[in-house]
Short mmCIF file of C-alpha atoms and ligand atoms in Angstrom, two decimals:
data_model
loop_
_atom_site.label_atom_id
_atom_site.label_comp_id
_atom_site.label_asym_id
_atom_site.label_seq_id
_atom_site.Cartn_x
_atom_site.Cartn_y
_atom_site.Cartn_z
CA MET W 72 -1.09 19.77 -21.56
CA LYS W 73 0.39 16.88 -19.75
CA TYR W 74 0.51 16.05 -16.13
CA TYR W 75 2.82 13.22 -15.15
CA MET W 76 3.51 12.36 -11.48
CA PRO W 77 3.90 8.67 -11.20
CA VAL W 78 4.79 8.61 -7.47
CA ARG W 79 2.60 6.95 -4.89
CA LEU W 80 2.74 9.51 -2.14
CA TYR W 81 1.73 9.37 1.55
CA ASP W 82 1.93 12.35 3.86
CA GLU W 83 1.03 11.38 7.45
CA ASN W 84 2.32 10.60 10.88
CA ASN W 85 4.22 7.27 11.21
CA CYS W 86 4.25 7.06 7.40
CA VAL W 87 7.13 4.57 7.08
CA GLN W 88 5.53 2.05 9.49
CA ASN W 89 2.11 2.60 8.05
CA HIS W 90 3.35 1.56 4.51
CA ALA W 91 5.58 -1.34 5.42
CA ASP W 92 3.62 -3.60 3.00
CA GLU W 93 4.25 -1.25 -0.03
CA ILE W 94 8.01 -1.15 0.87
CA ALA W 95 8.15 -4.89 1.31
CA ALA W 96 6.52 -5.51 -2.08
CA LEU W 97 9.55 -3.93 -3.87
CA GLY W 98 11.90 -6.84 -3.25
CA LYS W 99 14.05 -9.03 -1.12
CA LYS W 100 17.17 -6.76 -0.82
CA ALA W 101 17.42 -3.05 -0.42
CA LEU W 102 20.22 -0.49 -0.56
CA ILE W 103 19.62 2.33 1.81
CA VAL W 104 21.25 5.61 0.72
CA THR W 105 21.77 8.44 3.22
CA GLY W 106 24.04 11.36 4.10
CA LYS W 107 26.70 10.96 6.77
CA ARG W 108 24.73 11.77 9.88
CA SER W 109 21.24 13.23 10.02
CA ALA W 110 19.33 10.08 9.01
CA PHE W 111 20.78 8.32 12.02
CA SER W 112 19.74 10.94 14.46
CA ASN W 113 16.31 12.09 13.29
CA GLY W 114 14.67 8.66 13.46
CA SER W 115 14.18 8.12 9.76
CA PHE W 116 16.87 5.48 9.38
CA ASP W 117 15.65 3.56 12.48
CA ASP W 118 12.08 3.56 11.17
CA VAL W 119 13.10 2.25 7.74
CA ALA W 120 15.51 -0.35 9.20
CA ALA W 121 12.84 -1.60 11.65
CA VAL W 122 10.40 -2.15 8.84
CA LEU W 123 12.99 -4.09 6.69
CA LYS W 124 14.04 -6.20 9.65
CA GLU W 125 10.46 -6.99 10.58
CA ARG W 126 9.70 -7.96 7.01
CA LYS W 127 12.95 -9.96 6.73
CA ILE W 128 14.25 -7.85 3.91
CA ASP W 129 18.05 -7.89 3.64
CA PHE W 130 19.72 -4.47 3.30
CA GLU W 131 23.02 -2.66 2.72
CA VAL W 132 23.65 0.90 3.81
CA PHE W 133 25.55 3.54 1.80
CA SER W 134 25.96 6.54 4.01
CA ASP W 135 28.53 8.52 2.18
CA VAL W 136 26.40 10.99 0.32
CA GLU W 137 27.76 14.54 0.61
CA GLU W 138 25.71 17.72 0.17
CA ASN W 139 25.33 18.51 -3.50
CA PRO W 140 26.17 14.86 -4.37
CA SER W 141 28.75 14.20 -7.10
CA THR W 142 28.68 11.74 -9.90
CA ASP W 143 31.81 10.29 -8.30
CA THR W 144 29.69 9.37 -5.25
CA VAL W 145 27.01 7.80 -7.47
CA PHE W 146 29.63 5.53 -9.11
CA ALA W 147 31.29 4.78 -5.83
CA ALA W 148 27.99 3.28 -4.60
CA GLY W 149 27.23 1.76 -8.03
CA ASN W 150 30.59 -0.02 -8.09
CA LYS W 151 30.41 -1.18 -4.42
CA TYR W 152 26.95 -2.78 -4.79
CA ARG W 153 26.78 -3.77 -8.46
CA LYS W 154 27.16 -7.48 -7.54
CA ASP W 155 24.92 -7.47 -4.51
CA ASN W 156 21.60 -8.29 -6.20
CA ILE W 157 19.98 -5.12 -4.95
CA ASP W 158 16.20 -5.14 -5.75
CA PHE W 159 15.41 -1.57 -4.72
CA VAL W 160 16.93 1.66 -3.41
CA ILE W 161 15.70 3.68 -0.43
CA GLY W 162 16.91 7.27 -0.29
CA ILE W 163 16.59 8.91 3.11
CA GLY W 164 17.45 12.48 3.80
CA GLY W 165 17.39 15.74 2.06
CA GLY W 166 17.63 16.33 -1.73
CA SER W 167 21.27 15.19 -1.76
CA PRO W 168 20.68 11.60 -0.69
CA MET W 169 17.41 11.39 -2.54
CA ASP W 170 18.95 12.61 -5.82
CA ALA W 171 21.96 10.31 -5.34
CA ALA W 172 19.58 7.42 -4.72
CA LYS W 173 17.88 7.97 -8.12
CA ALA W 174 21.13 7.95 -10.01
CA ILE W 175 22.47 4.98 -8.01
CA ALA W 176 19.30 3.04 -8.80
CA LEU W 177 19.89 3.77 -12.52
CA VAL W 178 23.47 2.68 -12.30
CA LEU W 179 22.63 -0.52 -10.43
CA LYS W 180 20.00 -1.36 -13.13
CA HIS W 181 22.68 -0.84 -15.87
CA PRO W 182 26.00 -2.16 -14.60
CA GLU W 183 27.63 -1.06 -17.81
CA ALA W 184 26.73 2.59 -17.17
CA ASP W 185 29.46 5.20 -17.13
CA LEU W 186 29.39 8.96 -16.68
CA ASP W 187 28.19 9.56 -20.19
CA TYR W 188 25.29 7.22 -19.70
CA LEU W 189 23.80 9.65 -17.18
CA TYR W 190 23.86 12.43 -19.77
CA ASP W 191 22.94 10.49 -22.86
CA LYS W 192 19.31 10.84 -23.76
CA THR W 193 19.41 7.80 -26.18
CA LYS W 194 20.21 5.47 -23.18
CA ASP W 195 17.57 3.35 -21.38
CA PRO W 196 16.32 5.55 -18.44
CA SER W 197 14.77 2.64 -16.39
CA ALA W 198 16.10 2.26 -12.88
CA LEU W 199 15.60 -0.05 -9.87
CA PRO W 200 12.47 0.84 -7.85
CA ILE W 201 13.00 3.74 -5.41
CA VAL W 202 11.47 4.74 -2.04
CA CYS W 203 12.16 8.32 -0.81
CA VAL W 204 11.90 9.46 2.72
CA PRO W 205 12.52 13.22 2.88
CA THR W 206 14.00 14.83 5.99
CA THR W 207 14.22 18.41 4.71
CA CYS W 208 11.52 20.63 3.35
CA GLY W 209 12.92 22.07 0.21
CA THR W 210 13.73 20.03 -2.83
CA GLY W 211 10.60 17.98 -3.34
CA SER W 212 13.01 15.31 -4.82
CA GLU W 213 10.64 12.74 -3.49
CA VAL W 214 8.13 13.60 -6.25
CA THR W 215 10.36 14.63 -9.04
CA GLY W 216 12.27 12.66 -11.56
CA VAL W 217 15.23 15.00 -11.34
CA SER W 218 18.69 14.20 -9.98
CA VAL W 219 20.94 17.14 -9.60
CA LEU W 220 24.54 16.02 -9.57
CA THR W 221 27.88 17.86 -9.06
CA ARG W 222 30.24 17.37 -11.96
CA HIS W 223 33.70 18.00 -10.67
CA ASP W 224 35.02 17.61 -14.29
CA LYS W 225 32.86 20.65 -15.26
CA LYS W 226 33.05 22.53 -11.88
CA THR W 227 29.35 22.87 -11.63
CA LYS W 228 26.10 20.92 -11.06
CA ILE W 229 24.19 19.38 -13.98
CA SER W 230 21.01 17.27 -13.65
CA MET W 231 21.05 13.85 -15.10
CA VAL W 232 19.12 13.78 -18.39
CA HIS W 233 17.07 10.79 -17.49
CA LYS W 234 13.89 11.30 -15.45
CA VAL W 235 13.89 8.77 -12.63
CA PHE W 236 10.84 9.14 -10.43
CA PRO W 237 10.63 7.36 -7.08
CA ASP W 238 7.89 4.68 -6.76
CA LEU W 239 6.96 5.66 -3.32
CA ALA W 240 7.38 8.82 -1.33
CA LEU W 241 6.90 8.50 2.39
CA ILE W 242 6.49 12.04 3.97
CA ASP W 243 6.40 12.55 7.67
CA GLY W 244 7.09 15.97 9.28
CA LYS W 245 8.46 14.35 12.43
CA TYR W 246 11.88 13.95 10.77
CA LEU W 247 12.27 17.75 10.69
CA LYS W 248 12.45 17.77 14.51
CA GLY W 249 15.98 18.75 15.44
CA ALA W 250 16.71 20.40 12.10
CA SER W 251 18.43 23.75 12.61
CA HIS W 252 16.68 26.99 11.79
CA THR W 253 19.24 27.54 9.03
CA LEU W 254 18.46 24.28 7.39
CA ILE W 255 14.67 25.07 7.62
CA VAL W 256 15.20 28.54 6.13
CA ASN W 257 17.45 27.23 3.31
CA SER W 258 15.08 24.48 2.40
CA SER W 259 11.90 26.50 2.72
CA VAL W 260 13.32 29.18 0.45
CA ASP W 261 14.27 26.48 -2.03
CA ALA W 262 10.67 25.17 -2.04
CA LEU W 263 9.36 28.75 -2.46
CA SER W 264 11.62 29.22 -5.44
CA HIS W 265 10.22 26.01 -6.99
CA LEU W 266 6.70 27.39 -6.46
CA TYR W 267 7.48 30.72 -8.02
CA GLU W 268 9.79 29.44 -10.80
CA SER W 269 7.40 26.71 -11.88
CA VAL W 270 4.56 29.23 -12.50
CA LEU W 271 6.78 32.03 -13.94
CA ASN W 272 7.91 29.45 -16.37
CA ALA W 273 7.53 29.00 -20.17
CA LYS W 274 6.07 25.58 -19.52
CA ALA W 275 3.58 26.54 -16.83
CA ASP W 276 -0.09 25.56 -17.36
CA ASP W 277 -3.16 25.21 -15.22
CA TYR W 278 -1.96 21.97 -13.68
CA VAL W 279 1.27 23.47 -12.49
CA ARG W 280 -0.63 26.49 -11.12
CA MET W 281 -2.91 24.16 -9.29
CA THR W 282 -0.17 22.49 -7.28
CA ALA W 283 1.98 25.68 -7.01
CA ASP W 284 -1.05 27.69 -5.59
CA ALA W 285 -1.75 25.05 -3.03
CA GLY W 286 1.91 24.93 -2.07
CA LEU W 287 2.03 28.79 -1.77
CA ARG W 288 -0.96 28.74 0.56
CA ALA W 289 0.64 26.12 2.78
CA TRP W 290 4.02 28.05 2.65
CA ALA W 291 2.31 31.33 3.68
CA ARG W 292 1.36 29.62 6.94
CA ILE W 293 4.96 29.07 8.00
CA LYS W 294 6.56 32.28 6.71
CA ASP W 295 6.51 33.98 10.13
CA VAL W 296 8.26 31.11 11.74
CA LEU W 297 11.15 31.66 9.27
CA THR W 298 11.53 35.23 10.19
CA GLY W 299 11.25 34.51 13.94
CA ASP W 300 8.04 36.53 14.26
CA ARG W 301 6.09 33.51 15.43
CA GLU W 302 7.02 30.44 17.57
CA ALA W 303 6.83 27.15 15.70
CA ASP W 304 3.87 24.97 16.56
CA LYS W 305 2.91 21.25 16.06
CA ALA W 306 1.46 21.63 12.63
CA ASP W 307 4.47 23.53 11.09
CA PRO W 308 6.67 20.50 10.20
CA GLY W 309 3.75 18.91 8.22
CA LEU W 310 3.16 22.18 6.41
CA LEU W 311 6.77 22.65 5.60
CA MET W 312 7.04 19.18 4.17
CA ARG W 313 3.75 19.66 2.25
CA SER W 314 4.66 22.94 0.58
CA SER W 315 7.91 21.32 -0.50
CA ALA W 316 6.14 18.25 -2.03
CA LEU W 317 3.66 20.45 -3.80
CA ALA W 318 6.50 22.56 -5.06
CA GLY W 319 8.18 19.42 -6.32
CA MET W 320 5.03 18.30 -8.14
CA SER W 321 5.02 21.77 -9.82
CA ILE W 322 8.71 21.65 -11.00
CA ALA W 323 8.17 18.02 -12.07
CA GLN W 324 5.95 19.38 -14.83
CA SER W 325 7.58 22.70 -15.72
CA GLY W 326 11.16 22.53 -14.47
CA THR W 327 12.82 25.50 -12.77
CA SER W 328 13.99 28.71 -14.31
CA LEU W 329 16.65 31.40 -13.95
CA PRO W 330 17.25 31.56 -10.15
CA HIS W 331 18.04 27.90 -10.08
CA ALA W 332 20.16 28.12 -13.34
CA LEU W 333 22.17 30.99 -11.86
CA SER W 334 22.73 29.27 -8.59
CA TYR W 335 24.77 26.27 -9.47
CA VAL W 336 28.09 27.95 -10.22
CA ILE W 337 27.70 29.93 -6.99
CA THR W 338 27.09 26.83 -4.99
CA TYR W 339 30.04 25.02 -6.68
CA ASP W 340 32.52 27.88 -6.26
CA CYS W 341 31.45 29.51 -3.00
CA GLY W 342 29.93 26.44 -1.18
CA LEU W 343 26.67 28.35 -0.58
CA ALA W 344 23.80 26.04 0.41
CA HIS W 345 21.32 25.45 -2.45
CA GLY W 346 18.50 27.37 -0.95
CA ARG W 347 20.61 30.31 0.00
CA ALA W 348 22.18 30.49 -3.50
CA VAL W 349 18.82 30.36 -5.16
CA GLY W 350 17.40 32.81 -2.62
CA TYR W 351 19.97 35.40 -3.65
CA PHE W 352 18.52 35.57 -7.22
CA LEU W 353 14.88 35.22 -6.32
CA PRO W 354 13.99 38.89 -5.49
CA GLY W 355 15.47 40.07 -8.78
CA PHE W 356 13.58 37.34 -10.66
CA MET W 357 10.36 38.39 -9.10
CA GLU W 358 11.02 42.13 -9.74
CA ALA W 359 11.56 41.25 -13.47
CA ALA W 360 8.38 39.14 -13.83
CA PRO W 361 5.10 40.56 -15.16
CA LYS W 362 3.40 42.49 -12.43
CA GLU W 363 -0.02 40.79 -12.32
CA GLU W 364 1.09 37.22 -12.04
CA ARG W 365 4.10 38.15 -9.85
CA ASP W 366 1.98 40.00 -7.34
CA ARG W 367 -0.58 37.16 -7.32
CA LEU W 368 2.10 34.69 -6.31
CA LEU W 369 3.67 37.08 -3.72
CA HIS W 370 0.32 37.69 -2.07
CA LEU W 371 -0.62 33.99 -2.09
CA SER W 372 2.66 33.38 -0.18
CA GLY W 373 2.00 36.28 2.28
CA PHE W 374 4.02 39.13 0.87
CA ASP W 375 2.76 42.75 0.12
CA GLY W 376 4.77 43.02 -2.98
CA PRO W 377 8.40 42.69 -4.33
CA ASP W 378 9.95 45.10 -1.80
CA ASP W 379 8.47 43.18 1.05
CA PHE W 380 9.78 39.97 -0.50
CA ARG W 381 13.30 41.37 -0.84
CA SER W 382 13.31 42.48 2.71
CA PHE W 383 12.16 38.95 3.87
CA ILE W 384 15.02 37.36 1.84
CA ASN W 385 17.60 39.84 3.47
CA LYS W 386 16.17 39.18 6.87
CA VAL W 387 16.17 35.41 6.87
CA PHE W 388 19.57 35.15 5.19
CA GLY W 389 21.17 38.16 6.97
CA GLY W 390 22.53 39.55 3.72
CA PHE W 391 24.86 37.95 1.13
CA ASP W 392 28.45 38.17 0.40
CA ILE W 393 28.97 36.78 -3.06
CA PRO W 394 32.09 38.08 -4.92
CA ASP W 395 31.31 40.10 -8.00
CA GLU W 396 33.56 37.88 -10.16
CA GLU W 397 31.32 34.88 -9.23
CA LEU W 398 28.21 36.87 -10.27
CA ALA W 399 29.95 37.85 -13.52
CA LYS W 400 30.78 34.30 -14.10
CA THR W 401 27.33 32.90 -13.61
CA PHE W 402 25.91 35.82 -15.65
CA GLU W 403 28.09 34.96 -18.68
CA ALA W 404 27.31 31.24 -18.44
CA VAL W 405 23.53 31.70 -18.26
CA LYS W 406 23.45 34.58 -20.87
CA ASN W 407 24.97 32.11 -23.36
CA ASN W 408 22.55 29.29 -22.58
CA GLN W 409 19.55 29.80 -24.81
CA ALA W 410 17.45 27.10 -23.15
CA LYS W 411 17.85 28.77 -19.70
CA MET W 412 17.35 32.25 -21.13
CA ARG W 413 13.97 31.17 -22.52
CA SER W 414 12.89 29.14 -19.47
CA ALA W 415 10.93 32.04 -17.87
CA SER W 416 7.36 32.89 -18.79
CA PHE W 417 8.52 36.35 -19.86
CA ASP W 418 11.20 37.69 -22.18
CA VAL W 419 14.56 37.91 -20.61
CA ASP W 420 17.44 39.79 -22.42
CA GLU W 421 20.87 40.62 -21.21
CA ALA W 422 19.70 43.80 -19.33
CA ILE W 423 17.00 41.91 -17.51
CA LEU W 424 19.32 39.05 -16.60
CA LYS W 425 21.83 41.65 -15.32
CA LYS W 426 19.16 43.01 -12.98
CA ILE W 427 18.34 39.51 -11.74
CA VAL W 428 21.99 38.85 -11.12
CA TYR W 429 22.96 42.10 -9.49
CA GLY W 430 19.62 42.96 -7.85
CA LYS W 431 19.54 46.54 -7.00
CA LYS W 432 23.39 46.74 -6.92
CA LYS W 433 23.77 47.80 -10.63
P1 NAP V 250 20.87 18.31 1.73
O1 NAP V 250 22.09 18.67 0.92
O2 NAP V 250 20.26 16.94 1.41
O3 NAP V 250 21.20 18.25 3.27
C1 NAP V 250 21.77 19.45 3.88
C2 NAP V 250 22.22 19.17 5.25
O4 NAP V 250 21.13 19.03 6.10
C3 NAP V 250 23.16 17.98 5.32
O5 NAP V 250 24.25 18.38 6.23
C4 NAP V 250 22.16 16.90 6.07
O6 NAP V 250 22.96 16.08 6.93
C5 NAP V 250 21.33 17.86 6.93
N1 NAP V 250 20.03 17.28 7.14
C6 NAP V 250 19.15 16.64 6.40
N2 NAP V 250 18.01 16.34 7.01
C7 NAP V 250 18.12 16.85 8.27
C8 NAP V 250 17.29 16.83 9.48
N3 NAP V 250 16.10 16.31 9.43
N4 NAP V 250 17.78 17.29 10.61
C9 NAP V 250 19.04 17.86 10.65
N5 NAP V 250 19.95 17.94 9.62
C10 NAP V 250 19.41 17.38 8.42
O7 NAP V 250 19.82 19.48 1.67
P2 NAP V 250 18.68 19.77 0.64
O8 NAP V 250 18.51 21.29 0.65
O9 NAP V 250 17.47 18.95 1.00
O10 NAP V 250 19.07 19.23 -0.70
C11 NAP V 250 19.90 19.95 -1.61
C12 NAP V 250 20.17 19.22 -2.87
O11 NAP V 250 18.99 18.92 -3.58
C13 NAP V 250 21.09 20.02 -3.80
O12 NAP V 250 22.04 19.21 -4.44
C14 NAP V 250 20.04 20.48 -4.87
O13 NAP V 250 20.60 20.82 -6.15
C15 NAP V 250 19.13 19.36 -4.93
N6 NAP V 250 17.77 19.65 -5.44
C16 NAP V 250 17.07 18.66 -6.13
C17 NAP V 250 15.79 18.85 -6.64
C18 NAP V 250 15.09 17.75 -7.32
O14 NAP V 250 14.00 18.01 -7.90
N7 NAP V 250 15.60 16.57 -7.32
C19 NAP V 250 15.20 20.08 -6.47
C20 NAP V 250 15.93 21.15 -5.82
C21 NAP V 250 17.18 20.84 -5.22
P3 NAP V 250 23.45 14.65 6.38
O15 NAP V 250 24.47 14.95 5.24
O16 NAP V 250 24.14 14.07 7.65
O17 NAP V 250 22.28 13.89 6.04
FE1 FE V 251 15.93 23.69 -5.75
#
């Protein structure tokens, strides 16, 4: 067994201000990587910029990261700042800017890098130091080495092969204030899928179960807020962020499984948010899993069983409208991918995959 999580993580109020010393220790010039808007309205950018100014650390801002960031965006940033003597990169936002920040930190460290570099295991995977400040509660990217990138040349999303972990993760629930209910639902279901898929995974072990079980217990406490059956309270943003980080620690060990693998084509072709796309496949995946472990996970996260879970997914997403030809397309792609087919902790053949893809429809 191996447990590798080389990220220094802090999870507290005023986290960015509290850890100014550790940010400042990373160098004299930073590149801040964000999405187009949210970091500038939820307070996260201002907090980071204030620390950098106070410590007299020069910085550039790249705020062009789109949802489901593309390799084109990574190289746009890489080309723009290659000559700027950047010492470290700060990713602020959801999974999209954090994932982009990892790939940009790799490209800035290796100015010769091209697209193939990101997907060539023989290349040096070292990157500039990275700080991540999450502002959604789903991906756990702040504690994983994964960078999921859109490949327009392949019309899907493919993770970079290199594992690039942040050095510092600064987690503060206050940045969720102002996030829409839809965003909270999408990202919380993404976190839940990480918790389930990491345990129902061929690579799961006791260390994965340790973090996943803790994440599921935290997640169970916010479940009723997602359905609207309970008003949100002060503790919820912290719990949401914590369950997401624990989920990230779990997938950092074992990776994800079929719901994630099946989701990427749907996100690319139909523009479905990541959490919603994964959420579509999750009930079928749970129904296919061995009963004992499946029910243990469902109970830990507050569900009576698979039917209760399917109702929850339908309730929070209000149903799905994914064209059958898209389902057929992702079914074919994953069916022919042996690594993905073997990623679950249980045997998956074509018939089982079909049930996961079509749920109770077929
Ligand atoms: P996201 O794509 O980063 O952001 C979604 C939307 O939410 C954007 O419009 C963003 O606005 C907005 N937003 C972010 N924080 C906000 C806040 N606090 N308040 C209001 N709006 C906010 O969403 P995500 O679900 O976190 O990330 C999804 C990406 O992560 C996908 O590409 C997925 O494949 C990847 N992922 C990575 C891992 C990993 O281990 N690395 C794991 C799972 C998923 P702005 O654009 O203006 O910022
Ligand atoms: Fe995910």
